[in-house]
Amino acid sequence: DGGITQSPKYLFRKEGQNVTLSCEQNLNHDAMYWYRQDPGQGLRLIYYSQIVNDFQKGDIAEGYSVSREKKESFPLTVTSAQKNPTAFYLCASSTPRGSRPNEQFFGPGTRLTVL
Amino acid sequence: SQELEQSPQSLIVQEGKNLTINCTSSKTLYGLYWYKQKYGEGLIFLMMLQKGGEEKSHEKITAKLDEKKQQSSLHITASQPSHAGIYLCGAADRGSTLGRLYFGRGTQLTVWP
């Protein structure tokens, strides 16, 4: 079955450490997105990529980095520069084609806790 | 950029009651998406609306996009505990990068037996 996977589901990190969250999709979607979700704040866009080897900053990119070396993969690195990284992170992908163009398909999320 | 305001922020209803969640935009909506999320999980797609006046239903959930295309409502008939969760609306902005969606803050729905 096609879908998006994120790993790990739970992640604990010490202050000052970088950590990488994995996102993989087998939907053949060109576009991929990373969101951060905090209680009462909805989804905020961190980075997005419309094509391999290209990505753009979203609304809250500071302290994060991404890469898009393969169509299927869009890993997110939370660096030590991110001041408040504890949050729920969601990855999504979309395509402009099909019966529901630009519908975003979401992964199950990764909960990151900084100790 | 697109700004979406959802109301109410939270809702507690007794099983069997009807309820409505609203999503109001600062701009004309070009593609409005409703998602549901259970706590600690990803978002599940519910419905997509594109045309003014459009209405779609899935089981006991109906979504509408008003004629002026600046507001959408999600109506649940005879609510059940399985309807509990966070409902989020997302919208495409005509001037934004293709595929990017802007999301509201969500409505937390609790249904008690």
PDB file of N, CA, C and O in Angstrom, chain A residues 9 33 35 37 40-43 45 48 50 58-59 88 90 94 96 100-104 106-108 111, chain B residues 9 33 35 37 39-45 48 50 86 88 92 97-106:
ATOM      1  N   LYS A   9       8.764   7.229  16.009  1.00  0.00           N
ATOM      2  CA  LYS A   9       7.508   7.803  16.476  1.00  0.00           C
ATOM      3  C   LYS A   9       7.765   8.729  17.664  1.00  0.00           C
ATOM      4  O   LYS A   9       7.128   9.750  17.807  1.00  0.00           O
ATOM      5  N   TYR A  33       6.518  18.143   2.451  1.00  0.00           N
ATOM      6  CA  TYR A  33       6.414  19.248   3.412  1.00  0.00           C
ATOM      7  C   TYR A  33       6.760  18.759   4.818  1.00  0.00           C
ATOM      8  O   TYR A  33       6.507  17.601   5.165  1.00  0.00           O
ATOM      9  N   TYR A  35       5.905  20.026   8.806  1.00  0.00           N
ATOM     10  CA  TYR A  35       5.152  20.915   9.678  1.00  0.00           C
ATOM     11  C   TYR A  35       5.535  20.650  11.125  1.00  0.00           C
ATOM     12  O   TYR A  35       5.885  19.531  11.506  1.00  0.00           O
ATOM     13  N   GLN A  37       3.704  21.049  14.940  1.00  0.00           N
ATOM     14  CA  GLN A  37       2.414  21.255  15.586  1.00  0.00           C
ATOM     15  C   GLN A  37       2.627  21.395  17.078  1.00  0.00           C
ATOM     16  O   GLN A  37       3.203  20.508  17.719  1.00  0.00           O
ATOM     17  N   GLY A  40      -2.734  24.037  20.412  1.00  0.00           N
ATOM     18  CA  GLY A  40      -3.458  25.282  20.179  1.00  0.00           C
ATOM     19  C   GLY A  40      -2.923  26.142  19.056  1.00  0.00           C
ATOM     20  O   GLY A  40      -3.434  27.239  18.821  1.00  0.00           O
ATOM     21  N   GLN A  41      -1.905  25.662  18.339  1.00  0.00           N
ATOM     22  CA  GLN A  41      -1.319  26.502  17.282  1.00  0.00           C
ATOM     23  C   GLN A  41      -1.502  25.956  15.890  1.00  0.00           C
ATOM     24  O   GLN A  41      -1.019  26.532  14.933  1.00  0.00           O
ATOM     25  N   GLY A  42      -2.146  24.855  15.733  1.00  0.00           N
ATOM     26  CA  GLY A  42      -2.319  24.328  14.388  1.00  0.00           C
ATOM     27  C   GLY A  42      -1.005  23.865  13.791  1.00  0.00           C
ATOM     28  O   GLY A  42      -0.051  23.561  14.512  1.00  0.00           O
ATOM     29  N   LEU A  43      -0.937  23.824  12.464  1.00  0.00           N
ATOM     30  CA  LEU A  43       0.262  23.369  11.766  1.00  0.00           C
ATOM     31  C   LEU A  43       1.035  24.570  11.226  1.00  0.00           C
ATOM     32  O   LEU A  43       0.459  25.439  10.570  1.00  0.00           O
ATOM     33  N   LEU A  45       4.353  25.615   8.858  1.00  0.00           N
ATOM     34  CA  LEU A  45       5.219  25.065   7.825  1.00  0.00           C
ATOM     35  C   LEU A  45       6.680  25.397   8.099  1.00  0.00           C
ATOM     36  O   LEU A  45       7.032  26.560   8.269  1.00  0.00           O
ATOM     37  N   TYR A  48       9.503  23.124   2.635  1.00  0.00           N
ATOM     38  CA  TYR A  48       8.812  22.330   1.642  1.00  0.00           C
ATOM     39  C   TYR A  48       9.687  22.185   0.411  1.00  0.00           C
ATOM     40  O   TYR A  48      10.594  22.994   0.168  1.00  0.00           O
ATOM     41  N   GLN A  50       9.394  21.051  -3.816  1.00  0.00           N
ATOM     42  CA  GLN A  50       8.525  20.704  -4.941  1.00  0.00           C
ATOM     43  C   GLN A  50       9.187  19.762  -5.918  1.00  0.00           C
ATOM     44  O   GLN A  50       8.524  19.180  -6.781  1.00  0.00           O
ATOM     45  N   GLY A  58       9.813  27.594   4.886  1.00  0.00           N
ATOM     46  CA  GLY A  58       8.446  27.913   5.219  1.00  0.00           C
ATOM     47  C   GLY A  58       8.414  29.085   6.190  1.00  0.00           C
ATOM     48  O   GLY A  58       9.285  29.954   6.170  1.00  0.00           O
ATOM     49  N   ASP A  59       7.445  29.068   7.086  1.00  0.00           N
ATOM     50  CA  ASP A  59       7.251  30.193   7.991  1.00  0.00           C
ATOM     51  C   ASP A  59       8.145  30.165   9.224  1.00  0.00           C
ATOM     52  O   ASP A  59       8.364  31.185   9.858  1.00  0.00           O
ATOM     53  N   PHE A  88       5.441  18.195  18.066  1.00  0.00           N
ATOM     54  CA  PHE A  88       5.017  17.079  17.222  1.00  0.00           C
ATOM     55  C   PHE A  88       5.309  17.486  15.785  1.00  0.00           C
ATOM     56  O   PHE A  88       4.892  18.556  15.342  1.00  0.00           O
ATOM     57  N   LEU A  90       5.154  16.712  11.685  1.00  0.00           N
ATOM     58  CA  LEU A  90       4.397  15.997  10.667  1.00  0.00           C
ATOM     59  C   LEU A  90       5.001  16.229   9.289  1.00  0.00           C
ATOM     60  O   LEU A  90       5.343  17.343   8.933  1.00  0.00           O
ATOM     61  N   SER A  94       2.329  15.740  -1.643  1.00  0.00           N
ATOM     62  CA  SER A  94       1.181  16.032  -2.510  1.00  0.00           C
ATOM     63  C   SER A  94       1.599  15.983  -3.968  1.00  0.00           C
ATOM     64  O   SER A  94       2.785  16.007  -4.302  1.00  0.00           O
ATOM     65  N   PRO A  96       0.034  17.680  -7.911  1.00  0.00           N
ATOM     66  CA  PRO A  96      -0.991  18.511  -8.549  1.00  0.00           C
ATOM     67  C   PRO A  96      -1.915  17.704  -9.450  1.00  0.00           C
ATOM     68  O   PRO A  96      -2.901  18.223  -9.966  1.00  0.00           O
ATOM     69  N   ARG A 100      -8.013  14.657  -6.671  1.00  0.00           N
ATOM     70  CA  ARG A 100      -7.995  15.661  -5.592  1.00  0.00           C
ATOM     71  C   ARG A 100      -6.636  16.355  -5.625  1.00  0.00           C
ATOM     72  O   ARG A 100      -5.770  16.090  -4.797  1.00  0.00           O
ATOM     73  N   PRO A 101      -6.452  17.245  -6.574  1.00  0.00           N
ATOM     74  CA  PRO A 101      -5.144  17.884  -6.736  1.00  0.00           C
ATOM     75  C   PRO A 101      -4.719  18.655  -5.498  1.00  0.00           C
ATOM     76  O   PRO A 101      -5.516  19.338  -4.878  1.00  0.00           O
ATOM     77  N   ASN A 102      -3.451  18.494  -5.173  1.00  0.00           N
ATOM     78  CA  ASN A 102      -2.828  19.200  -4.051  1.00  0.00           C
ATOM     79  C   ASN A 102      -3.338  18.783  -2.687  1.00  0.00           C
ATOM     80  O   ASN A 102      -3.017  19.439  -1.680  1.00  0.00           O
ATOM     81  N   GLU A 103      -4.107  17.712  -2.626  1.00  0.00           N
ATOM     82  CA  GLU A 103      -4.441  17.156  -1.310  1.00  0.00           C
ATOM     83  C   GLU A 103      -3.144  16.687  -0.673  1.00  0.00           C
ATOM     84  O   GLU A 103      -2.327  16.028  -1.301  1.00  0.00           O
ATOM     85  N   GLN A 104      -2.955  17.036   0.573  1.00  0.00           N
ATOM     86  CA  GLN A 104      -1.736  16.620   1.256  1.00  0.00           C
ATOM     87  C   GLN A 104      -1.986  15.333   2.039  1.00  0.00           C
ATOM     88  O   GLN A 104      -2.954  15.225   2.794  1.00  0.00           O
ATOM     89  N   PHE A 106      -0.564  12.828   4.863  1.00  0.00           N
ATOM     90  CA  PHE A 106       0.283  12.992   6.039  1.00  0.00           C
ATOM     91  C   PHE A 106       0.828  11.680   6.573  1.00  0.00           C
ATOM     92  O   PHE A 106       0.165  10.632   6.505  1.00  0.00           O
ATOM     93  N   GLY A 107       2.028  11.766   7.135  1.00  0.00           N
ATOM     94  CA  GLY A 107       2.586  10.657   7.870  1.00  0.00           C
ATOM     95  C   GLY A 107       2.033  10.616   9.279  1.00  0.00           C
ATOM     96  O   GLY A 107       1.273  11.506   9.683  1.00  0.00           O
ATOM     97  N   PRO A 108       2.423   9.606  10.081  1.00  0.00           N
ATOM     98  CA  PRO A 108       1.885   9.459  11.438  1.00  0.00           C
ATOM     99  C   PRO A 108       2.500  10.396  12.460  1.00  0.00           C
ATOM    100  O   PRO A 108       2.002  10.505  13.580  1.00  0.00           O
ATOM    101  N   ARG A 111       7.071  12.593  17.628  1.00  0.00           N
ATOM    102  CA  ARG A 111       7.052  13.486  18.797  1.00  0.00           C
ATOM    103  C   ARG A 111       8.469  13.617  19.325  1.00  0.00           C
ATOM    104  O   ARG A 111       9.059  12.623  19.773  1.00  0.00           O
TER     105      ARG A 111
ATOM    106  N   GLN B   9     -12.919  27.008  19.122  1.00  0.00           N
ATOM    107  CA  GLN B   9     -11.615  26.412  19.361  1.00  0.00           C
ATOM    108  C   GLN B   9     -11.776  25.002  19.923  1.00  0.00           C
ATOM    109  O   GLN B   9     -10.993  24.107  19.632  1.00  0.00           O
ATOM    110  N   TYR B  33      -9.716  22.295   2.250  1.00  0.00           N
ATOM    111  CA  TYR B  33      -9.563  20.905   2.647  1.00  0.00           C
ATOM    112  C   TYR B  33      -9.913  20.766   4.122  1.00  0.00           C
ATOM    113  O   TYR B  33      -9.468  21.566   4.954  1.00  0.00           O
ATOM    114  N   TYR B  35      -9.562  18.163   7.348  1.00  0.00           N
ATOM    115  CA  TYR B  35      -8.845  17.013   7.865  1.00  0.00           C
ATOM    116  C   TYR B  35      -9.299  16.733   9.297  1.00  0.00           C
ATOM    117  O   TYR B  35      -9.722  17.640  10.016  1.00  0.00           O
ATOM    118  N   GLN B  37      -7.826  14.769  12.913  1.00  0.00           N
ATOM    119  CA  GLN B  37      -6.623  14.243  13.547  1.00  0.00           C
ATOM    120  C   GLN B  37      -6.964  13.698  14.922  1.00  0.00           C
ATOM    121  O   GLN B  37      -7.628  14.370  15.709  1.00  0.00           O
ATOM    122  N   TYR B  39      -5.367  12.536  18.548  1.00  0.00           N
ATOM    123  CA  TYR B  39      -4.217  13.029  19.288  1.00  0.00           C
ATOM    124  C   TYR B  39      -2.996  12.140  19.065  1.00  0.00           C
ATOM    125  O   TYR B  39      -3.066  10.930  19.190  1.00  0.00           O
ATOM    126  N   GLY B  40      -1.865  12.771  18.693  1.00  0.00           N
ATOM    127  CA  GLY B  40      -0.641  12.021  18.516  1.00  0.00           C
ATOM    128  C   GLY B  40      -0.535  11.268  17.203  1.00  0.00           C
ATOM    129  O   GLY B  40       0.362  10.438  17.036  1.00  0.00           O
ATOM    130  N   GLU B  41      -1.450  11.554  16.269  1.00  0.00           N
ATOM    131  CA  GLU B  41      -1.423  10.854  14.987  1.00  0.00           C
ATOM    132  C   GLU B  41      -1.398  11.854  13.832  1.00  0.00           C
ATOM    133  O   GLU B  41      -1.501  13.067  14.015  1.00  0.00           O
ATOM    134  N   GLY B  42      -1.271  11.326  12.611  1.00  0.00           N
ATOM    135  CA  GLY B  42      -1.280  12.187  11.443  1.00  0.00           C
ATOM    136  C   GLY B  42      -2.683  12.631  11.083  1.00  0.00           C
ATOM    137  O   GLY B  42      -3.661  12.219  11.696  1.00  0.00           O
ATOM    138  N   LEU B  43      -2.752  13.512  10.082  1.00  0.00           N
ATOM    139  CA  LEU B  43      -4.047  14.027   9.637  1.00  0.00           C
ATOM    140  C   LEU B  43      -4.669  13.086   8.607  1.00  0.00           C
ATOM    141  O   LEU B  43      -3.981  12.567   7.728  1.00  0.00           O
ATOM    142  N   ILE B  44      -5.984  12.910   8.730  1.00  0.00           N
ATOM    143  CA  ILE B  44      -6.724  12.095   7.779  1.00  0.00           C
ATOM    144  C   ILE B  44      -7.616  13.011   6.950  1.00  0.00           C
ATOM    145  O   ILE B  44      -8.368  13.813   7.499  1.00  0.00           O
ATOM    146  N   PHE B  45      -7.532  12.873   5.638  1.00  0.00           N
ATOM    147  CA  PHE B  45      -8.329  13.699   4.735  1.00  0.00           C
ATOM    148  C   PHE B  45      -9.821  13.358   4.869  1.00  0.00           C
ATOM    149  O   PHE B  45     -10.204  12.191   4.911  1.00  0.00           O
ATOM    150  N   MET B  48     -12.697  17.789   0.221  1.00  0.00           N
ATOM    151  CA  MET B  48     -12.129  18.934  -0.464  1.00  0.00           C
ATOM    152  C   MET B  48     -13.246  19.667  -1.200  1.00  0.00           C
ATOM    153  O   MET B  48     -14.087  19.039  -1.843  1.00  0.00           O
ATOM    154  N   GLN B  50     -14.068  23.089  -3.800  1.00  0.00           N
ATOM    155  CA  GLN B  50     -13.407  24.045  -4.685  1.00  0.00           C
ATOM    156  C   GLN B  50     -14.333  25.125  -5.204  1.00  0.00           C
ATOM    157  O   GLN B  50     -13.903  26.252  -5.444  1.00  0.00           O
ATOM    158  N   ILE B  86      -9.445  16.279  16.527  1.00  0.00           N
ATOM    159  CA  ILE B  86      -9.184  17.666  16.127  1.00  0.00           C
ATOM    160  C   ILE B  86      -9.520  17.798  14.648  1.00  0.00           C
ATOM    161  O   ILE B  86      -9.058  17.009  13.829  1.00  0.00           O
ATOM    162  N   LEU B  88      -9.261  20.155  11.344  1.00  0.00           N
ATOM    163  CA  LEU B  88      -8.488  21.265  10.798  1.00  0.00           C
ATOM    164  C   LEU B  88      -8.923  21.568   9.376  1.00  0.00           C
ATOM    165  O   LEU B  88      -9.165  20.651   8.589  1.00  0.00           O
ATOM    166  N   ALA B  92      -5.693  26.468  -0.035  1.00  0.00           N
ATOM    167  CA  ALA B  92      -4.696  26.903  -0.993  1.00  0.00           C
ATOM    168  C   ALA B  92      -4.898  28.389  -1.252  1.00  0.00           C
ATOM    169  O   ALA B  92      -6.023  28.884  -1.241  1.00  0.00           O
ATOM    170  N   THR B  97       2.742  29.349  -3.658  1.00  0.00           N
ATOM    171  CA  THR B  97       3.403  28.274  -4.382  1.00  0.00           C
ATOM    172  C   THR B  97       2.455  27.098  -4.548  1.00  0.00           C
ATOM    173  O   THR B  97       1.757  26.720  -3.633  1.00  0.00           O
ATOM    174  N   LEU B  98       2.421  26.537  -5.700  1.00  0.00           N
ATOM    175  CA  LEU B  98       1.535  25.421  -5.990  1.00  0.00           C
ATOM    176  C   LEU B  98       1.698  24.320  -4.962  1.00  0.00           C
ATOM    177  O   LEU B  98       2.799  23.870  -4.690  1.00  0.00           O
ATOM    178  N   GLY B  99       0.577  23.893  -4.397  1.00  0.00           N
ATOM    179  CA  GLY B  99       0.581  22.790  -3.453  1.00  0.00           C
ATOM    180  C   GLY B  99       0.662  23.211  -2.008  1.00  0.00           C
ATOM    181  O   GLY B  99       0.318  22.434  -1.133  1.00  0.00           O
ATOM    182  N   ARG B 100       1.102  24.409  -1.735  1.00  0.00           N
ATOM    183  CA  ARG B 100       1.208  24.832  -0.326  1.00  0.00           C
ATOM    184  C   ARG B 100      -0.185  25.075   0.231  1.00  0.00           C
ATOM    185  O   ARG B 100      -1.010  25.718  -0.396  1.00  0.00           O
ATOM    186  N   LEU B 101      -0.439  24.570   1.448  1.00  0.00           N
ATOM    187  CA  LEU B 101      -1.694  24.815   2.148  1.00  0.00           C
ATOM    188  C   LEU B 101      -1.421  25.608   3.421  1.00  0.00           C
ATOM    189  O   LEU B 101      -0.387  25.446   4.055  1.00  0.00           O
ATOM    190  N   TYR B 102      -2.384  26.447   3.764  1.00  0.00           N
ATOM    191  CA  TYR B 102      -2.361  27.162   5.041  1.00  0.00           C
ATOM    192  C   TYR B 102      -3.435  26.527   5.916  1.00  0.00           C
ATOM    193  O   TYR B 102      -4.530  26.239   5.449  1.00  0.00           O
ATOM    194  N   PHE B 103      -3.123  26.319   7.193  1.00  0.00           N
ATOM    195  CA  PHE B 103      -4.046  25.631   8.075  1.00  0.00           C
ATOM    196  C   PHE B 103      -4.566  26.535   9.183  1.00  0.00           C
ATOM    197  O   PHE B 103      -3.870  27.434   9.654  1.00  0.00           O
ATOM    198  N   GLY B 104      -5.809  26.267   9.596  1.00  0.00           N
ATOM    199  CA  GLY B 104      -6.347  26.886  10.788  1.00  0.00           C
ATOM    200  C   GLY B 104      -5.756  26.218  12.024  1.00  0.00           C
ATOM    201  O   GLY B 104      -5.016  25.237  11.925  1.00  0.00           O
ATOM    202  N   ARG B 105      -6.117  26.752  13.194  1.00  0.00           N
ATOM    203  CA  ARG B 105      -5.546  26.223  14.433  1.00  0.00           C
ATOM    204  C   ARG B 105      -6.245  24.957  14.916  1.00  0.00           C
ATOM    205  O   ARG B 105      -5.780  24.322  15.860  1.00  0.00           O
ATOM    206  N   GLY B 106      -7.336  24.612  14.280  1.00  0.00           N
ATOM    207  CA  GLY B 106      -8.009  23.378  14.658  1.00  0.00           C
ATOM    208  C   GLY B 106      -9.129  23.580  15.666  1.00  0.00           C
ATOM    209  O   GLY B 106      -9.142  24.550  16.431  1.00  0.00           O
TER     210      GLY B 106
END
